[in-house]
């Protein structure tokens, strides 16, 4: 009686050297000499090469292999060999192919394609190596986020997506008909996690957030995933400590668990590892402006940094760094007043190295009912929509701090991607809602 052939996945191939196995695969590419067909295969867990040698197999199988089309799907059977010449380390000597799905005229051919074309074909382009590597890193980071917060004693606290508030300003809102009123897609879950922190101590949310950004840049999406963390009884310094430990932990996880993917993307793991050294430098906004002015930037105190300013500072620090205590006038209403200055707030932005820009925004939150009420009025926000938020200051207000990490901004930096649209399966930008 013949032994049943095991069906495995490419990621398990190293355990089956010398054995005959069967794998469900798609054909990425193929080349051949008339005597040998080299099949580049993938199955979602990895990539490998199958070799069909005409002298070793019957004529029908060799013909079938030679006529396979890009992205057709089939079961491939054969013996696994180690192969140091192959970039994947292993090869299969193919002895059978069982067709499953034909593929005719697959649009993404091995030639170079423009970015717009590839994003029009995003549903198919996801199968290719670059998006594959980036989205595997995304998955590792997402799992790392849950693990980090769990180990650090935070409760996962889900904020709503449909809201009636605009904590980060009213110019970038997506309105939605909500029965007889207008709702907005959430810009940040922050106000809700503040309520959560008063109930559970340390909480975080993690979900999609939306900003109707009219700017088309390498770092803006209209739909992106944010982690809002909020900690009761914590001042800003303790929040910065959580932030830098989280960033170092996530980078280390990717370096440890995504070596193949980093290699595929040409991202230097040693360089990434160098960014896990703590503490990250803290520079005040005042000193950052002075540093820029001393280096011929035409920047006045009071304005936000643009990309050239952030890139200069990143090249100066060569590691993630915090810019702390921004001007009050350019920051959100909830940020805590500085104890001795009226023009700055206790805030911090974490900047990524190499010019990838801001990845975290956060602050200590003001705890005073009357002050916050006045800030809402000054910013022309509707007090009725914030009554519950003000209640948090009425009933046992305590010092608390928090921050928001933009998931795709962080992935862009870790994966070394030129554009943020590469970091999410189906990006939403000013010009893209399809597919
Ligand atoms: O700095 P932001 O606006 O801060 C907040 O929303 C706070 N309420 C967060 C908090 O304290 N809980 O946004 C936080 C982060 C930014 O640092 C950036 O990484 C990301 O969200 N972000 C974007 N990412 C992609 N596309 C956009 N349009 C983004 N806008 C902000």
XYZ file of C-alpha atoms and ligand atoms in Angstrom:
466
model
C 0.000 0.000 0.000
C 1.499 3.399 -0.982
C 1.951 5.915 1.816
C -0.309 8.989 1.656
C 1.631 12.085 0.503
C 1.545 14.878 3.081
C 0.038 18.227 2.045
C 2.152 21.000 3.596
C 2.724 24.766 3.320
C 5.889 26.396 2.006
C 6.795 27.727 5.464
C 7.091 24.101 6.651
C 9.354 22.998 3.792
C 12.580 23.060 5.905
C 11.157 20.170 7.985
C 10.638 17.950 4.929
C 14.042 17.865 3.221
C 14.441 14.542 1.380
C 10.703 13.809 1.520
C 8.030 13.930 -1.173
C 5.249 16.390 -0.311
C 2.327 18.181 -1.946
C 1.709 21.957 -1.748
C -1.143 24.154 -3.040
C 0.551 27.009 -4.909
C 0.246 29.812 -7.418
C 2.769 30.357 -10.200
C 4.598 33.669 -9.884
C 6.923 33.312 -12.817
C 8.508 30.658 -14.941
C 11.622 30.269 -17.020
C 13.016 27.331 -18.865
C 15.510 25.981 -21.324
C 13.472 23.388 -23.213
C 14.954 20.698 -20.985
C 14.234 22.201 -17.574
C 11.352 24.375 -16.357
C 11.946 26.541 -13.284
C 8.687 27.421 -11.554
C 8.648 30.310 -9.061
C 5.942 29.340 -6.600
C 4.166 30.986 -3.698
C 1.435 29.895 -1.324
C 0.944 32.849 1.022
C 3.309 31.455 3.657
C 6.425 31.781 1.526
C 8.156 31.480 -1.812
C 10.128 28.664 -3.393
C 11.270 27.199 -6.679
C 9.991 24.025 -8.317
C 12.152 22.346 -10.926
C 10.748 20.114 -13.656
C 13.435 18.188 -15.544
C 12.192 16.771 -18.847
C 14.492 13.722 -18.631
C 13.033 12.780 -15.210
C 9.292 13.178 -15.831
C 6.818 12.005 -18.456
C 6.235 14.172 -21.506
C 2.726 15.272 -20.506
C 3.928 16.708 -17.186
C 6.809 18.585 -18.778
C 4.443 20.067 -21.409
C 2.001 21.089 -18.694
C 4.805 22.789 -16.725
C 6.009 24.641 -19.812
C 2.536 25.966 -20.527
C 1.577 27.075 -17.025
C 0.426 30.691 -16.933
C 1.323 33.346 -14.383
C -0.933 33.142 -11.291
C -2.533 29.822 -12.252
C -3.111 27.657 -9.163
C -2.304 23.980 -8.724
C -1.076 21.315 -6.357
C 2.551 20.543 -6.923
C 4.105 17.295 -5.697
C 7.781 16.460 -5.427
C 10.832 15.894 -3.281
C 12.309 18.770 -1.267
C 16.028 19.595 -1.568
C 18.131 22.163 0.167
C 19.563 24.546 -2.397
C 21.949 27.280 -1.374
C 21.816 28.882 -4.867
C 18.086 29.557 -4.576
C 17.221 32.751 -2.718
C 14.650 30.741 -0.734
C 17.079 28.045 0.346
C 14.940 25.086 -0.827
C 13.733 23.604 -4.082
C 11.234 20.966 -5.101
C 12.008 18.362 -7.773
C 8.508 18.292 -9.233
C 6.966 14.903 -10.032
C 3.281 15.862 -10.426
C 1.085 18.895 -11.062
C -2.698 18.906 -10.472
C -4.345 21.991 -11.928
C -6.884 23.848 -9.770
C -7.477 27.304 -11.330
C -6.471 28.596 -14.774
C -5.195 32.169 -15.175
C -5.360 33.920 -18.545
C -3.824 37.329 -19.272
C -2.736 38.219 -15.699
C -2.197 41.989 -15.907
C 0.871 42.454 -13.668
C 3.639 41.048 -15.815
C 7.289 40.846 -14.731
C 8.052 44.128 -16.574
C 8.091 47.452 -14.678
C 4.699 49.025 -14.018
C 3.774 52.533 -12.858
C 2.548 53.057 -9.298
C -0.962 54.134 -10.355
C -1.362 50.977 -12.383
C -0.212 48.817 -9.475
C -2.693 50.511 -7.127
C -5.508 50.104 -9.700
C -4.565 46.417 -9.524
C -4.076 46.409 -5.752
C -6.369 43.350 -5.332
C -3.851 41.374 -7.411
C -0.676 43.284 -6.582
C -1.052 42.115 -2.951
C 0.276 38.738 -4.176
C 3.676 40.191 -5.086
C 6.771 40.199 -2.931
C 6.972 43.852 -1.910
C 3.409 44.196 -0.594
C 3.708 40.706 0.857
C 6.771 41.668 2.912
C 5.319 45.003 4.055
C 1.985 43.510 5.105
C 3.690 40.661 6.976
C 5.596 43.329 8.919
C 2.270 45.113 9.522
C 0.862 41.906 10.993
C 3.890 41.456 13.266
C 3.558 45.037 14.510
C -0.166 44.632 15.164
C 0.440 41.496 17.218
C 3.286 43.278 18.986
C 0.989 46.149 19.934
C -1.523 43.828 21.583
C 1.260 41.948 23.386
C 3.011 45.101 24.578
C -0.111 46.631 26.078
C -1.262 43.358 27.586
C 2.127 42.802 29.257
C 2.151 46.405 30.479
C -1.202 46.058 32.232
C -3.404 48.029 29.808
C -7.036 47.163 29.076
C -8.173 47.119 25.431
C -10.982 49.647 25.300
C -12.790 50.116 21.984
C -13.737 53.654 21.021
C -16.681 54.323 18.706
C -16.169 55.141 15.047
C -19.355 57.189 14.666
C -19.030 60.300 16.830
C -20.412 63.801 17.232
C -17.122 65.420 18.244
C -14.043 66.800 16.496
C -11.199 66.840 19.027
C -8.485 67.398 16.413
C -10.210 70.318 14.663
C -13.247 70.690 12.447
C -11.607 71.070 9.038
C -10.830 67.425 8.317
C -14.110 65.663 9.113
C -16.033 63.063 7.149
C -19.739 63.690 7.840
C -22.196 60.809 7.718
C -26.020 60.991 7.769
C -27.066 59.623 11.122
C -30.878 59.551 11.119
C -31.882 63.156 11.765
C -28.431 64.411 12.714
C -24.900 64.460 11.323
C -22.288 62.105 12.689
C -18.565 62.166 11.900
C -16.148 59.323 11.334
C -13.769 59.348 14.285
C -10.486 61.309 13.993
C -9.143 59.773 17.205
C -10.619 57.761 20.054
C -8.835 59.919 22.568
C -11.772 61.533 24.347
C -13.321 58.102 24.860
C -10.135 56.475 26.140
C -9.880 59.330 28.649
C -13.224 58.128 30.034
C -11.822 54.575 29.918
C -8.721 55.574 31.885
C -10.898 56.982 34.679
C -12.689 53.623 34.830
C -9.824 51.149 34.252
C -6.563 53.039 34.885
C -4.555 52.239 31.767
C -6.398 51.633 28.503
C -5.807 51.688 24.749
C -7.930 51.517 21.660
C -6.863 50.346 18.239
C -9.008 50.955 15.216
C -9.558 52.839 11.994
C -9.636 56.633 12.160
C -10.517 59.087 9.437
C -9.310 62.479 8.315
C -10.522 64.283 5.231
C -6.977 65.426 4.480
C -6.971 67.378 1.235
C -3.208 67.004 1.047
C -1.703 64.368 -1.171
C 1.604 63.524 0.534
C 3.693 60.451 1.239
C 2.507 60.362 4.841
C -1.232 61.057 4.697
C -4.081 58.604 4.379
C -7.744 59.524 4.758
C -8.362 56.223 6.587
C -5.623 55.007 8.910
C -5.320 52.897 12.039
C -4.537 54.551 15.319
C -3.649 53.322 18.778
C -4.799 55.774 21.440
C -3.287 54.957 24.840
C -4.418 56.755 28.001
C -3.053 56.446 31.528
C -4.669 57.785 34.714
C -2.359 59.102 37.456
C 0.478 59.547 34.971
C 2.307 62.696 34.027
C 3.899 63.395 30.673
C 7.354 62.015 31.575
C 5.826 58.640 32.462
C 3.874 58.649 29.210
C 7.066 59.305 27.221
C 8.587 56.331 29.004
C 5.717 54.077 27.865
C 5.981 55.426 24.318
C 9.680 54.812 23.916
C 9.499 51.345 25.461
C 6.658 50.474 23.082
C 8.519 51.720 20.000
C 11.743 49.909 20.963
C 9.786 46.710 21.672
C 7.987 46.825 18.319
C 11.171 47.504 16.339
C 12.951 44.667 18.133
C 10.077 42.289 17.348
C 10.241 43.073 13.659
C 14.026 42.675 13.633
C 13.703 39.313 15.423
C 10.732 37.873 13.534
C 10.731 39.454 10.073
C 14.290 38.937 8.828
C 13.164 37.529 5.460
C 10.694 40.352 4.927
C 13.241 43.052 5.836
C 15.672 41.480 3.376
C 13.011 41.427 0.647
C 12.518 45.154 1.208
C 16.235 45.908 1.405
C 15.775 47.345 4.928
C 18.893 47.214 7.068
C 18.082 45.292 10.290
C 21.189 46.579 12.099
C 20.176 50.137 11.464
C 16.698 49.404 12.818
C 18.179 47.727 15.878
C 20.199 50.871 16.587
C 16.871 52.688 17.081
C 15.989 50.575 20.126
C 18.498 52.340 22.376
C 16.696 54.185 25.182
C 16.019 56.824 26.243
C 15.149 58.719 23.071
C 16.395 62.322 23.120
C 13.888 64.992 24.185
C 14.218 68.405 22.603
C 11.941 71.299 23.439
C 10.088 72.981 20.604
C 11.954 76.193 21.526
C 15.355 74.527 21.141
C 14.331 72.765 17.938
C 13.302 76.094 16.391
C 16.586 77.646 17.487
C 18.562 74.749 16.025
C 16.706 75.135 12.738
C 17.214 78.907 12.685
C 20.932 78.446 13.388
C 21.018 76.208 10.339
C 19.439 78.743 7.986
C 15.835 77.591 8.167
C 13.437 80.480 7.746
C 11.118 79.366 10.559
C 9.390 81.534 13.150
C 8.473 80.462 16.663
C 4.827 79.368 16.689
C 4.484 77.463 13.451
C 4.432 73.691 13.022
C 7.333 71.870 11.406
C 7.062 70.782 7.801
C 8.773 67.855 6.206
C 12.123 69.648 5.505
C 12.382 70.763 9.143
C 11.557 67.284 10.455
C 14.101 65.706 8.118
C 16.827 68.091 9.246
C 16.137 67.340 12.917
C 16.016 63.590 12.178
C 19.429 63.733 10.519
C 20.719 65.661 13.511
C 19.515 63.115 16.122
C 19.877 59.933 14.029
C 17.426 58.078 16.298
C 13.747 58.496 17.203
C 13.375 61.690 19.266
C 10.660 63.630 21.061
C 9.877 67.274 20.424
C 8.195 68.494 23.601
C 6.129 71.507 24.675
C 4.679 72.860 21.454
C 3.010 76.275 21.155
C -0.469 76.187 22.622
C -1.952 77.953 19.585
C -1.220 75.065 17.207
C -2.306 72.235 19.492
C -5.628 70.687 20.522
C -7.855 72.136 23.257
C -7.326 69.319 25.799
C -3.544 69.661 26.259
C -2.265 70.615 29.703
C -1.038 74.114 30.374
C 2.641 74.557 31.112
C 3.145 75.414 34.818
C 5.201 78.555 34.159
C 4.427 79.601 30.579
C 1.145 80.499 28.978
C 2.268 80.032 25.369
C 3.173 76.313 25.380
C 1.446 73.072 26.382
C 2.739 69.810 27.865
C 2.770 67.930 24.598
C 5.167 65.683 22.689
C 5.502 64.443 19.141
C 7.725 61.447 18.505
C 9.685 61.808 15.277
C 11.055 58.853 13.364
C 14.623 58.925 12.065
C 15.615 59.220 8.386
C 12.945 61.812 7.665
C 9.927 59.519 8.087
C 8.396 62.249 10.239
C 5.979 62.270 13.157
C 4.694 58.876 14.240
C 3.169 59.689 17.644
C 1.299 62.713 18.959
C 0.483 62.969 22.631
C 0.231 65.133 25.732
C -0.644 65.393 29.362
C -4.335 66.364 29.566
C -5.566 69.414 31.411
C -7.622 68.457 34.459
C -9.451 71.711 35.155
C -13.153 71.977 34.289
C -13.333 75.754 33.839
C -10.148 75.973 31.795
C -11.241 73.227 29.383
C -14.711 74.717 29.033
C -13.144 78.026 28.037
C -10.770 76.295 25.574
C -13.761 74.627 23.895
C -15.516 77.982 23.599
C -12.341 79.618 22.223
C -12.061 76.912 19.577
C -15.746 77.313 18.605
C -16.554 73.729 19.577
C -20.125 72.972 20.660
C -20.250 72.582 24.445
C -23.284 70.281 24.192
C -21.167 67.679 22.380
C -18.490 67.743 25.086
C -20.689 67.738 28.202
C -19.770 64.139 29.025
C -16.079 64.894 28.478
C -16.264 67.812 30.902
C -17.938 65.474 33.428
C -14.605 63.628 33.636
C -13.194 66.846 35.173
C -16.163 67.252 37.489
C -16.099 63.896 39.228
C -12.660 63.021 40.596
C -10.406 64.602 37.984
C -6.849 63.195 38.191
C -3.617 63.832 36.302
C -3.536 61.734 33.150
C -1.595 61.508 29.919
C -1.869 59.722 26.633
C -0.738 59.445 23.060
C -1.760 58.316 19.593
C 0.442 56.143 17.385
C -0.325 56.203 13.664
C 0.069 52.554 12.645
C 0.815 53.157 8.966
C 3.282 55.980 9.696
C 5.155 53.601 11.964
C 5.112 50.743 9.434
C 6.340 53.095 6.718
C 9.372 53.896 8.849
C 10.084 50.305 9.948
C 9.644 48.840 6.460
C 11.497 51.763 4.875
C 8.648 52.484 2.461
C 8.736 55.579 0.333
C 4.960 56.100 0.497
C 2.413 55.364 3.217
C -0.025 53.787 0.719
C 2.217 50.677 0.655
C 1.561 49.955 4.331
C -2.186 49.138 4.328
C -3.963 46.503 2.208
C -6.360 48.906 0.447
C -5.179 52.504 0.920
C -7.645 55.386 0.996
C -6.223 58.720 -0.113
C -7.466 61.959 -1.626
C -7.549 60.307 -5.042
C -8.255 56.682 -4.263
C -11.378 54.852 -3.110
C -11.145 51.918 -5.555
C -10.473 49.025 -5.316
O -1.052 63.868 16.321
P -2.456 63.370 16.151
O -3.411 64.236 15.409
O -2.963 63.099 17.637
C -4.206 62.730 17.990
O -5.124 62.480 17.242
C -4.356 62.536 19.467
N -5.783 62.677 19.838
C -3.838 61.183 19.851
C -3.878 60.924 21.321
O -3.273 61.662 22.086
N -4.564 59.895 21.743
O -2.444 61.946 15.473
C -1.738 60.884 16.056
C -0.928 60.151 15.026
C 0.111 61.020 14.320
O 1.283 61.122 15.065
C 0.329 60.214 13.048
O 1.213 59.129 13.295
C -1.041 59.645 12.769
O -1.768 59.692 13.968
N -1.748 60.399 11.724
C -1.903 59.990 10.459
N -1.480 58.872 9.830
C -1.793 58.729 8.525
N -2.515 59.628 7.813
C -2.965 60.753 8.405
N -3.708 61.606 7.710
C -2.656 60.975 9.793
N -2.939 61.954 10.676
C -2.382 61.579 11.854
